[in-house]
Coordinates of C-alpha atoms and ligand atoms in Angstrom, one line a residue:
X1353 CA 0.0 0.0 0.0
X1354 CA 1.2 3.3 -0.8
X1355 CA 2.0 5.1 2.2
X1356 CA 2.4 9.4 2.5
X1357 CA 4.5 11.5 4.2
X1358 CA 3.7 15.1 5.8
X1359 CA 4.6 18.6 4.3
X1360 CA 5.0 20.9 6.8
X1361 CA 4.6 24.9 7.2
X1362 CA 8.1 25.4 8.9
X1363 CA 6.5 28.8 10.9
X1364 CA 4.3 26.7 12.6
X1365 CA 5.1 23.0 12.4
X1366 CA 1.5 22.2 11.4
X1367 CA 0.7 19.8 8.1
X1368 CA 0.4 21.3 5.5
X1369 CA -0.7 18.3 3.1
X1370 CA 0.0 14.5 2.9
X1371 CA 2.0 13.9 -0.2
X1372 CA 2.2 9.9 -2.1
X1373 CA 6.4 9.0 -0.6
X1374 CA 7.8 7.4 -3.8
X1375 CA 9.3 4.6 -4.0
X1376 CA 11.8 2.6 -5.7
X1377 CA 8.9 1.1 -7.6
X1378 CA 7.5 4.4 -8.4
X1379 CA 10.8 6.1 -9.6
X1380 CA 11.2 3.3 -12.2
X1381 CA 7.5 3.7 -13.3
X1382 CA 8.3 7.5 -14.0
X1383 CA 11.2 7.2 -16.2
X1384 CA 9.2 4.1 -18.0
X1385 CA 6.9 7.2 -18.7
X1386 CA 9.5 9.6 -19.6
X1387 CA 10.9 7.4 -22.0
X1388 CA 8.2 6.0 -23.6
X1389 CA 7.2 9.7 -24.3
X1390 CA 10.3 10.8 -25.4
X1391 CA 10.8 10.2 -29.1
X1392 CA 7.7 11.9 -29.7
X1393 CA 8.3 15.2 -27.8
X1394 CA 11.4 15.3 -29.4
X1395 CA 10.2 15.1 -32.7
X1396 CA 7.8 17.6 -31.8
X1397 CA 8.5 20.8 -34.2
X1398 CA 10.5 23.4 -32.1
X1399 CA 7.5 25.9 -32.3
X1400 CA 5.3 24.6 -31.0
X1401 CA 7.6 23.0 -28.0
X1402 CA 8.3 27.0 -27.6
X1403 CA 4.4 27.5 -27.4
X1404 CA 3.4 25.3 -24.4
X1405 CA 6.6 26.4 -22.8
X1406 CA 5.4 30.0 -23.3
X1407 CA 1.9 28.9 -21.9
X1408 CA 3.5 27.7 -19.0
X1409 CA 4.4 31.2 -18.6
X1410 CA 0.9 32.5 -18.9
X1411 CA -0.1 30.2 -16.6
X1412 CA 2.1 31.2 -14.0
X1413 CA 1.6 34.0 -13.7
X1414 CA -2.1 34.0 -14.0
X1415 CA -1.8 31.1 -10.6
X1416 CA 0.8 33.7 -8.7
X1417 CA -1.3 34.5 -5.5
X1418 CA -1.7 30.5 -4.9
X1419 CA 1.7 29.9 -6.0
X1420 CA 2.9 32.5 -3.9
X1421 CA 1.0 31.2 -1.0
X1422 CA 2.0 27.6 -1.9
X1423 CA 5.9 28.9 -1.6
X1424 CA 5.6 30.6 1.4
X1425 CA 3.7 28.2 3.2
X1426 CA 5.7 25.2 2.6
X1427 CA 9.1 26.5 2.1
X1428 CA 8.4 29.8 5.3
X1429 CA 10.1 32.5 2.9
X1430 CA 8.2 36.1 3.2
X1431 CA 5.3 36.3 0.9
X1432 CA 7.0 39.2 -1.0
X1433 CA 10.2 36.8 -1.7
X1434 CA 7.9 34.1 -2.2
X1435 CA 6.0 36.0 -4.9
X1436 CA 9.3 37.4 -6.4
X1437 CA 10.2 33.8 -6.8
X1438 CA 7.1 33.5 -9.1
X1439 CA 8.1 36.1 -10.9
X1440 CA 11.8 34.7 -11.5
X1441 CA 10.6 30.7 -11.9
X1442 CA 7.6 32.1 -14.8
X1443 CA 11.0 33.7 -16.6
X1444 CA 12.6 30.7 -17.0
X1445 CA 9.4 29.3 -19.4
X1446 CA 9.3 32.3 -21.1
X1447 CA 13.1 32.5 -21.7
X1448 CA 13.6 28.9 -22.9
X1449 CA 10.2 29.5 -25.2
X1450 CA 12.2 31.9 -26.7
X1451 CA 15.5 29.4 -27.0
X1452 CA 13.1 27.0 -28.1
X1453 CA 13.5 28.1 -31.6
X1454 CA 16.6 29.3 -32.0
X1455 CA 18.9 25.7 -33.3
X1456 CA 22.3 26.2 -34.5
X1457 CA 24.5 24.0 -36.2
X1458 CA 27.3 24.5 -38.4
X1459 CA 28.1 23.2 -41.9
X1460 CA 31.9 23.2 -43.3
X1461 CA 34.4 22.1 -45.3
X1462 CA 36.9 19.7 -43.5
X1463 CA 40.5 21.8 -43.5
X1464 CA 42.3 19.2 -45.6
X1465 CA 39.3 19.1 -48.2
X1466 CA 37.4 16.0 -49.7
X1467 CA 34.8 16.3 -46.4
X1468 CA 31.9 18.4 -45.3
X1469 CA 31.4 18.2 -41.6
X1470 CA 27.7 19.3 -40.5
X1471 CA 27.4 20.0 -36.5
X1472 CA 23.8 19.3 -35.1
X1473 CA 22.3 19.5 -31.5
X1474 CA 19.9 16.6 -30.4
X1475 CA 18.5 16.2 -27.0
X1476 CA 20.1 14.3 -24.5
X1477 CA 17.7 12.1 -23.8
X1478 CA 15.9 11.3 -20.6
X1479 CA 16.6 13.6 -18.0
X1480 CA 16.5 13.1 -13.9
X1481 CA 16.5 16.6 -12.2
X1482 CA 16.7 16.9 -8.6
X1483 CA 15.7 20.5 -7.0
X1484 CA 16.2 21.6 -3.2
X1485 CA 13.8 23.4 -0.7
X1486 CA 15.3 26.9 -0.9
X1487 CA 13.9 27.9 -4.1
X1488 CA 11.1 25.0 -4.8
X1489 CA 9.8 27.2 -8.2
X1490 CA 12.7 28.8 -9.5
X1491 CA 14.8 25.4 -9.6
X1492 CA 12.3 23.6 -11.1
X1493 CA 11.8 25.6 -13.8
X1494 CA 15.3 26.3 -14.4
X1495 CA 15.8 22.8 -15.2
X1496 CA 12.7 22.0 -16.6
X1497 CA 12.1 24.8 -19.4
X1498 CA 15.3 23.9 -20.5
X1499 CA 15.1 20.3 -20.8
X1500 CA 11.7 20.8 -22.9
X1501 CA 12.9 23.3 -25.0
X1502 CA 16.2 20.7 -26.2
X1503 CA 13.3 18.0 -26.8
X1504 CA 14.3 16.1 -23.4
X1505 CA 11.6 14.7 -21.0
X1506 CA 12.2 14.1 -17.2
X1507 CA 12.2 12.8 -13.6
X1508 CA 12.0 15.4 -10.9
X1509 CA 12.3 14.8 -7.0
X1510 CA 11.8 18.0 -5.7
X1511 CA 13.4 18.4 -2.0
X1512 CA 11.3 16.3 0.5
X1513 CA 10.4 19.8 2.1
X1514 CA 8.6 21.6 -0.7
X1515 CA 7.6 18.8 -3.2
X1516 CA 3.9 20.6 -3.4
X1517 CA 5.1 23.7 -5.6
X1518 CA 6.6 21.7 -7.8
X1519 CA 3.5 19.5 -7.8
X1520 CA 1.4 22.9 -8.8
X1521 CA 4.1 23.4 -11.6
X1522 CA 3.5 19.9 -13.1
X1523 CA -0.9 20.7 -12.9
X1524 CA 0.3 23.8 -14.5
X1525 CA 3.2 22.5 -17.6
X1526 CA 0.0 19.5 -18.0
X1527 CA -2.8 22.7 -18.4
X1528 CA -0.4 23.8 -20.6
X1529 CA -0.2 21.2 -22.7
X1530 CA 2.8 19.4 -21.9
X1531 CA 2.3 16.1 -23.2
X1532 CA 1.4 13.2 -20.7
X1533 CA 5.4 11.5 -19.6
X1534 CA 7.2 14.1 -20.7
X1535 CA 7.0 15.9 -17.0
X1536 CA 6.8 13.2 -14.1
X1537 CA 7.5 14.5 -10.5
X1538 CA 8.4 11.6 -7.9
X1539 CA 8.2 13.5 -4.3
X1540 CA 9.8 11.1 -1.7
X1541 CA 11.6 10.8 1.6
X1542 CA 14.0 8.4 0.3
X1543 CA 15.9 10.7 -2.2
X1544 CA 19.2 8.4 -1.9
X1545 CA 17.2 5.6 -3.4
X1546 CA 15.4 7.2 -5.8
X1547 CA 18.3 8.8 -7.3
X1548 CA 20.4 5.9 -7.0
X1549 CA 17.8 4.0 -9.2
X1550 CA 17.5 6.5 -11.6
X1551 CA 21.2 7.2 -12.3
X1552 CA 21.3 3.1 -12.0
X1553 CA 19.2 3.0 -15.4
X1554 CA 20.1 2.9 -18.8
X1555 CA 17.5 5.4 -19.9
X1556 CA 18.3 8.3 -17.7
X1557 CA 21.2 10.2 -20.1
X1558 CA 21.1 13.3 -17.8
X1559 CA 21.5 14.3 -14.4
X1560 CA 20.5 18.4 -13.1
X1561 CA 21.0 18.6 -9.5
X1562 CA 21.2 21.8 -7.5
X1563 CA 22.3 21.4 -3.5
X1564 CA 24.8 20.9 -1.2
X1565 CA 28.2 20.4 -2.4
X1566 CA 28.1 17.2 -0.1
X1567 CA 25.3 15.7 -2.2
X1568 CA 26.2 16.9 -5.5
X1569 CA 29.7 14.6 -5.0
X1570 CA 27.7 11.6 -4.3
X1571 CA 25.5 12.2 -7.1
X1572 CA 28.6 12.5 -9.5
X1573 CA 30.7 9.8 -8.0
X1574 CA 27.3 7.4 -8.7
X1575 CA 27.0 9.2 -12.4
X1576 CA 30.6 8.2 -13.4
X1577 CA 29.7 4.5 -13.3
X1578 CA 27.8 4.7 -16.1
X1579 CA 29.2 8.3 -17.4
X1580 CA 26.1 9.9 -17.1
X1581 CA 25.9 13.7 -18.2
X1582 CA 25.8 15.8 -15.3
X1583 CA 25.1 19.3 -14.5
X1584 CA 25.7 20.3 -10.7
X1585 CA 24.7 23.6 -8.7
X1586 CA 26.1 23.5 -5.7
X1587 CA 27.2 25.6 -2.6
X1588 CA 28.5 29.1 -2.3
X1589 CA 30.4 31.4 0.1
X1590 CA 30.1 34.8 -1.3
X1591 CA 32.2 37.3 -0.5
X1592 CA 30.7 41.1 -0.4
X1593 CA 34.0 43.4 -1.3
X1594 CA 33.0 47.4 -0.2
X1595 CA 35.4 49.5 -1.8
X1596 CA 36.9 52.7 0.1
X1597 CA 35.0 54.8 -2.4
X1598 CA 31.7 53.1 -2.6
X1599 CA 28.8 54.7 -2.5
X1600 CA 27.6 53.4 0.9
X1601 CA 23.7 54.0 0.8
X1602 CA 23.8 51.6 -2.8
X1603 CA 26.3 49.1 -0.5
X1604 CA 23.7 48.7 2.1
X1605 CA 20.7 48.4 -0.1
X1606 CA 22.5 45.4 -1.6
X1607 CA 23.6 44.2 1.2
X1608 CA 20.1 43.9 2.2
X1609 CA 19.1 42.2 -0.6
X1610 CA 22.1 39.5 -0.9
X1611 CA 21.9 38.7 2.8
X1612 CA 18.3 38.9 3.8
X1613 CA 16.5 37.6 0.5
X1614 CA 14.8 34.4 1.6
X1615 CA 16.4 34.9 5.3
X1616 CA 19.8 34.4 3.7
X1617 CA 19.1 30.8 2.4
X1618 CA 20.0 31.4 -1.2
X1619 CA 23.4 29.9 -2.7
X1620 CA 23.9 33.4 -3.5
X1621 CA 23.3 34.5 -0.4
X1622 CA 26.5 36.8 0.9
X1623 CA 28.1 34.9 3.3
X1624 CA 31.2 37.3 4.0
X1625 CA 31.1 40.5 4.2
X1626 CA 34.5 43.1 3.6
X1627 CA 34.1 46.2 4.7
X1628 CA 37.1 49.0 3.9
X1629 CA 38.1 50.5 6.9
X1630 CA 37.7 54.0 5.4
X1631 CA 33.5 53.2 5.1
X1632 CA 33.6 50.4 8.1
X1633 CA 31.9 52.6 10.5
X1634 CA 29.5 54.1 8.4
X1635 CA 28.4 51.3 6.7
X1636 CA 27.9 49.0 9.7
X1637 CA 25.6 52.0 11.3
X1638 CA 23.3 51.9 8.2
X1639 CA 23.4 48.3 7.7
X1640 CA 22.4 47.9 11.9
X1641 CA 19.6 50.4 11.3
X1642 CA 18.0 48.7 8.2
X1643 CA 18.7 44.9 10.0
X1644 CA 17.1 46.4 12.9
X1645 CA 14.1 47.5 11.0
X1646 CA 13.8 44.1 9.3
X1647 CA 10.4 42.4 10.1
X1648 CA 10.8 38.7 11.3
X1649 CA 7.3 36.4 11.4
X1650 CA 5.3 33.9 9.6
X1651 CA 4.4 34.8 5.7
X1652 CA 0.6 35.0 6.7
X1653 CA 1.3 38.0 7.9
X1654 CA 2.4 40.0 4.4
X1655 CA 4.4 42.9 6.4
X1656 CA 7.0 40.1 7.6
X1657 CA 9.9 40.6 5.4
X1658 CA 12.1 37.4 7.1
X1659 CA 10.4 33.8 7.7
X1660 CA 12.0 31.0 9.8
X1661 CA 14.6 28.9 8.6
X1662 CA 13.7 25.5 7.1
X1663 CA 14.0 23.0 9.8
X1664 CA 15.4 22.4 13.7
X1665 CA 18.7 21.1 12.2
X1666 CA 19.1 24.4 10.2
X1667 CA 18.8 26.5 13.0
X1668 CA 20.9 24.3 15.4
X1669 CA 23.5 24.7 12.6
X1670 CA 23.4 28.2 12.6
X1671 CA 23.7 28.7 16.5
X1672 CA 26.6 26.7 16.2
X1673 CA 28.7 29.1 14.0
X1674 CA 27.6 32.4 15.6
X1675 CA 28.2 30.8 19.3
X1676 CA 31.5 29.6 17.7
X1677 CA 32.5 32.8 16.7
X1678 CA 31.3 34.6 19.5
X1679 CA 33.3 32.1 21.8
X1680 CA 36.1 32.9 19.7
X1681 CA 36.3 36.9 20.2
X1682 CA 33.3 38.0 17.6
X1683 CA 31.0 40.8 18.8
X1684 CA 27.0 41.1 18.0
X1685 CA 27.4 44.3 16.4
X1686 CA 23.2 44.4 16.2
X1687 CA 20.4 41.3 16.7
X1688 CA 16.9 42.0 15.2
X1689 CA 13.8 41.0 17.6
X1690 CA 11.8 37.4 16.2
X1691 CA 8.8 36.0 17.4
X1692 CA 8.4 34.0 21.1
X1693 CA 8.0 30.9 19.0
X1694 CA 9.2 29.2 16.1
X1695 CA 11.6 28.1 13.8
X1696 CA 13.2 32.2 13.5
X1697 CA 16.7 33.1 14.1
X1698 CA 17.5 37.0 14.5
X1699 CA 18.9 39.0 12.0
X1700 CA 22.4 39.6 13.4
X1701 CA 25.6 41.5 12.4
X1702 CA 29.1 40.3 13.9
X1703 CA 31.9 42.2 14.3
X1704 CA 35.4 41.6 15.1
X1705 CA 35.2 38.0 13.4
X1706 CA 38.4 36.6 13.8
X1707 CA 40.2 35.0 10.7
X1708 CA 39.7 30.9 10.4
X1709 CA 36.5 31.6 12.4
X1710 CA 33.7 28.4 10.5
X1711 CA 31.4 31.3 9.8
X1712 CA 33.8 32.4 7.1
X1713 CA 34.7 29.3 5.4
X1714 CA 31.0 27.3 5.7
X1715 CA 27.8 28.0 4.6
X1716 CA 25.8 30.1 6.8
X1717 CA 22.2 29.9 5.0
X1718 CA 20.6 32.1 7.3
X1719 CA 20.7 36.0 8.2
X1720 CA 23.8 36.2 10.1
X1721 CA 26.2 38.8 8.4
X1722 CA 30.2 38.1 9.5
X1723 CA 31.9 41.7 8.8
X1724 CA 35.3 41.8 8.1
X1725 CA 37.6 45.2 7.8
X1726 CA 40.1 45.7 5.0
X1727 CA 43.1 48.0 4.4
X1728 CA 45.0 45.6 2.3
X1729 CA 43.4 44.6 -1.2
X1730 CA 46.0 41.7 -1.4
X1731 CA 45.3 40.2 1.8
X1732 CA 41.1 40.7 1.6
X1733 CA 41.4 38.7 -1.7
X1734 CA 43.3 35.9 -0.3
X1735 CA 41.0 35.9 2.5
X1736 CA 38.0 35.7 0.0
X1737 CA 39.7 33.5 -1.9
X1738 CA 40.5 30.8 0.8
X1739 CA 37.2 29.2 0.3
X1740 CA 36.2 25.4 -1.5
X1741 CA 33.4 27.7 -3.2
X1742 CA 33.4 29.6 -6.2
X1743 CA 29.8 30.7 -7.1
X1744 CA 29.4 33.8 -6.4
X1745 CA 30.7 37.4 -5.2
X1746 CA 29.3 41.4 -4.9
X1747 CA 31.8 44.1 -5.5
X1748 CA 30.7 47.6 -4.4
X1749 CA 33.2 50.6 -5.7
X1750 CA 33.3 53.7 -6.7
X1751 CA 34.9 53.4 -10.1
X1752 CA 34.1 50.4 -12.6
X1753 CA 37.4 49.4 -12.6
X1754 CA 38.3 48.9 -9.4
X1755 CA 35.2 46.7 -9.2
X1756 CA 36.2 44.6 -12.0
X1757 CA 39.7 44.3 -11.1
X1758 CA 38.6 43.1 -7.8
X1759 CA 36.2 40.9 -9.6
X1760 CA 38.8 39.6 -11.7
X1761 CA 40.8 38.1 -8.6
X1762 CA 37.8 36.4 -6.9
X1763 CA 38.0 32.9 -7.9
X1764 CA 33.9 32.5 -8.8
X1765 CA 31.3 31.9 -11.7
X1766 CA 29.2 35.2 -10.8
X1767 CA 30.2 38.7 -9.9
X1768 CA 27.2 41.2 -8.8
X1769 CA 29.1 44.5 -9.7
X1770 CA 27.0 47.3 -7.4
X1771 CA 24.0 45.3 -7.1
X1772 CA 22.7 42.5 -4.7
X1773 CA 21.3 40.3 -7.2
X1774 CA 23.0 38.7 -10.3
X1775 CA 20.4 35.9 -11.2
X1776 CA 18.2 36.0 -14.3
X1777 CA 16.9 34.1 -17.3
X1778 CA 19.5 35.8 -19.4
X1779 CA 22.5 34.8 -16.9
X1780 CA 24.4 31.6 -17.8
X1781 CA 24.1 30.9 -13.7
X1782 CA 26.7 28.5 -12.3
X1783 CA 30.0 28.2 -10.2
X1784 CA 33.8 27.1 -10.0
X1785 CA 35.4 25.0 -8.0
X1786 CA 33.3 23.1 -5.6
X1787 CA 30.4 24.8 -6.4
X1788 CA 29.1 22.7 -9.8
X1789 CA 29.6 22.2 -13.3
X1790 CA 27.8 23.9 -16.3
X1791 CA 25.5 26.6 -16.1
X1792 CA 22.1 27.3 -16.0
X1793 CA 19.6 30.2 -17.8
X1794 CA 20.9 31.9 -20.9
X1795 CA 21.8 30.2 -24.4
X1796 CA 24.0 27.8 -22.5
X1797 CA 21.0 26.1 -20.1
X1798 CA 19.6 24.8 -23.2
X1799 CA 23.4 23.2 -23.9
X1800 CA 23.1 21.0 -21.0
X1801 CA 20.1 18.9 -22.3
X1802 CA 21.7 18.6 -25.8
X1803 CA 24.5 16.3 -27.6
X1804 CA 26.5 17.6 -30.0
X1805 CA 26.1 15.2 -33.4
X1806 CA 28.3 15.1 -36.3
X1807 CA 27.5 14.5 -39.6
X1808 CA 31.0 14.0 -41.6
X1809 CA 30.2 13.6 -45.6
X1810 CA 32.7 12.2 -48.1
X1811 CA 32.4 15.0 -51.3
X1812 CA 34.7 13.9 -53.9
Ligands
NAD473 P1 20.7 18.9 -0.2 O1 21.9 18.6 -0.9 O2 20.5 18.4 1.2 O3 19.4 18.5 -0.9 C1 19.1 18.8 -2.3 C2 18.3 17.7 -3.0 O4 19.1 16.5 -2.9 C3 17.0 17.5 -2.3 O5 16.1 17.1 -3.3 C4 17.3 16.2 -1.4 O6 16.2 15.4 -1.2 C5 18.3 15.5 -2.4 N1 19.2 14.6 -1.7 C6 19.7 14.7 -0.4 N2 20.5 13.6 -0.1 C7 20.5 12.9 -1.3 C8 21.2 11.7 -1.6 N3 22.0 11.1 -0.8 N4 21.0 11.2 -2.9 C9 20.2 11.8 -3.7 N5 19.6 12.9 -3.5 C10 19.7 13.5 -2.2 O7 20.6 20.5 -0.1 P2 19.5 21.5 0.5 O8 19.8 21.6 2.0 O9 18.1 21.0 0.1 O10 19.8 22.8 -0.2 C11 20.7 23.7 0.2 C12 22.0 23.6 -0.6 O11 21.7 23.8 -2.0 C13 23.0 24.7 -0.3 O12 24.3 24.2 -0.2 C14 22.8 25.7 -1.4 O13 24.0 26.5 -1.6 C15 22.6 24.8 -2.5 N6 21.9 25.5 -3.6 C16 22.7 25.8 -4.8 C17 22.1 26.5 -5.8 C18 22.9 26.8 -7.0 O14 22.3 27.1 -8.0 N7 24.2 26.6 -7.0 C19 20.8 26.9 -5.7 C20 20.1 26.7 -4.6 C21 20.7 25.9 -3.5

């Protein structure tokens, strides 16, 4: 008997919904769909591919106030973020509609003559795509548009959190008219399983994951056995560079932004921030008066502007690295005020953070900001450099040049130059080092769902 597991709002701990936990059973039914359904939606003319993904669009954004109510319930994230997220996630079908079309291919002589050599792009084949909870539209779609518009069809296990958004995106690509098996969504607690059985089977070409760096190894040690194509998203530890020249006011709104979006659980999220000592004071002053000012609560109430973070084992994880830091000579420089109960951790700024201090190497995923003063541009960049990640980094200066000079030397896929957001459809999104392989949005998303075939021609 098929049994279900709960889906939680993470403000309040109370069930959501009871969603179907997939099985082993049920993973292997879903790629019998997807590729059984494949050769036809690949053959489908790129047109009207582009059409339903457009439609998908549409349809998004006609379903944002449940969609936005959806996010915020299930993944806690402020109903403003939640509906930005919308916003973002509909993009993603619109911009790949638009890719849809656009084929390229090349046709040449060979160099030595007596050869024409004609370059194609074919979808990949089957594709198993496996999202986290921090973003349960946005990764979706940036992995499913694609895959449609190459001609793919695929698996997706959404994170165990926030499987129901992307069961409201499926309703929606099916409304659409995305073909029955081309989109199958397998929510389940046993991710390891399910993935193991998917990357196990000869049909699945493709593997999309975005989430922890941890993960994303397993995933591509398990790929290699049978050389599957993979794409991988993983962590980030971005550093936030303020210039002595910067204008501060612009520094703190995007400070705001790159921290605080979501409650600071975004891979983006800045995770370090650099503050020249000529600016130091001031900016910390504004940034304490806007953290102050931040409203922390559940999304129901639509003023909130922070929700809680996603689970007990998140928020133990983030005590953990302040108390470290703290125990280790860091100051609270400010601590916003959260509910009595709850899931919510305090906006905080610290001070004084002591180099090798956790909190500047890991992760933080929440709204702690670490502040760090500079004098010495050669030292900040090793500092911001002595990280495993390399996917993103914000540079705030005065003149363009110093900005991209300093962007130059940071060691990462993405640099937000003067503003605390980089992502859009039109930004091949992805990191270096350990924080993936290949890219995701612009012309190259729709790369990582294709082959590249050759046609080589005798012509004597
Ligand atoms: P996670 O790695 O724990 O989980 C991500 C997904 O993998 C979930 O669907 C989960 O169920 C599944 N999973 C977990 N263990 C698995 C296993 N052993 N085998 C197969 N699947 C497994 O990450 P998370 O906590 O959900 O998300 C946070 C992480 O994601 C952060 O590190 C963040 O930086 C990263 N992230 C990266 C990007 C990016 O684009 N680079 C975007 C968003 C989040």
């Amino acid at each position: 008997m098929e049994s279900k597991f709960d889906v939680c709002d993470p403000a309040t701990g109370q069930v959501i919904e009871q969603v179907v936990d997939g099985t082993i059973e049920s993973a292997v039914r879903a790629v019998d769909a997807a590729a059984a359904a494949f050769p036809a939606w690949a053959a489908t003319p790129a047109r009207k591919r582009a059409e339903i993904l457009r439609r998908c669009h549409e349809l998004m954004l006609r379903d944002a106030d449940t969609l936005t109510k959806l996010i915020a319930t299930e993944n806690g994230k402020s109903a403003a973020d939640a509906r930005a997220e919308v916003e973002y996630a509909a993009e993603f079908y619109r911009w790949f509609s638009e890719e849809a079309v656009r084929g390229e291919g090349s046709y040449n002589d060979a160099p030595a003559g007596g050869s024409k050599t004609i370059v194609t792009y074919v979808p990949v084949g089957v594709a198993a795509l496996i999202t986290p909870w921090n973003f349960p539209a946005a990764m979706a779609a940036r992995k499913v548009a694609p895959a449609l518009a190459a001609g793919c069809t695929v698996v997706l296990k959404p994170a165990e959190e926030t499987p129901l958004t992307a069961l409201a995106l499926a309703r929606i690509m099916h409304e659409a008219g995305v073909p029955p098996g081309v989109v199958n969504v397998v929510p389940t607690t046993r991710a390891p399983e399910v993935v193991a059985a998917w990357l196990g089977d000869d049909r699945v070409r493709k593997v999309s994951f975005t989430g922890s760096t941890l993960v994303g190894r397993a995933l591509l040690r398990q790929a290699a056995d049978r050389v599957v194509n993979a794409s991988m998203e993983l962590g980030g530890n971005a550093p936030f560079v303020i210039t002595a020249d910067a204008d501060v006011d612009a520094a703190v709104a995007g400070a705001m932004l790159a921290k605080f979006r979501g409650g600071g659980q975004a891979c983006t999220a800045a995770n370090r921030f650099y503050v020249h000592a000529n600016v130091f004071e001031q900016f910390l002053e504004k940034f304490g008066k806007s953290v102050m000012a931040l409203r922390v609560g559940p999304s129901s109430d639509a003023d909130n502007q922070i929700g809680p973070v996603i689970s007990h084992k998140a928020h133990a994880r983030i005590s953990r690295l302040v108390d470290a830091a703290v125990a280790n000579g860091a100051r609270i420089a400010f601590q916003g005020k959260i509910p009595n109960s709850g899931l919510f951790y305090p906006p905080t700024l610290l001070v004084d953070v002591p180099f090798g201090a956790p909190i500047l190497s890991e992760e933080i995923f929440g709204p702690v900001a670490p502040i760090v003063m500079w004098n010495d541009e050669v030292a900040m960049l090793a500092s911001a450099n002595s990280t495993e990640f390399g996917l993103a980094a914000y540079v705030y200066a005065g003149r363009l040049q110093d900005a991209l000079r300093i962007g130059e030397q940071i060691d990462v896929g993405m640099v937000g130059i003067n503003r605390g957001a980089i992502s859009d459809p039109s930004v091949p999104f992805g990191g270096v080092k350990q924080s993936g392989i290949g890219r995701e949005g612009a012309h190259e998303g729709i790369r990582e769902y294709q082959e590249t075939r050759v046609y080589s021609v005798g012509w004597q």
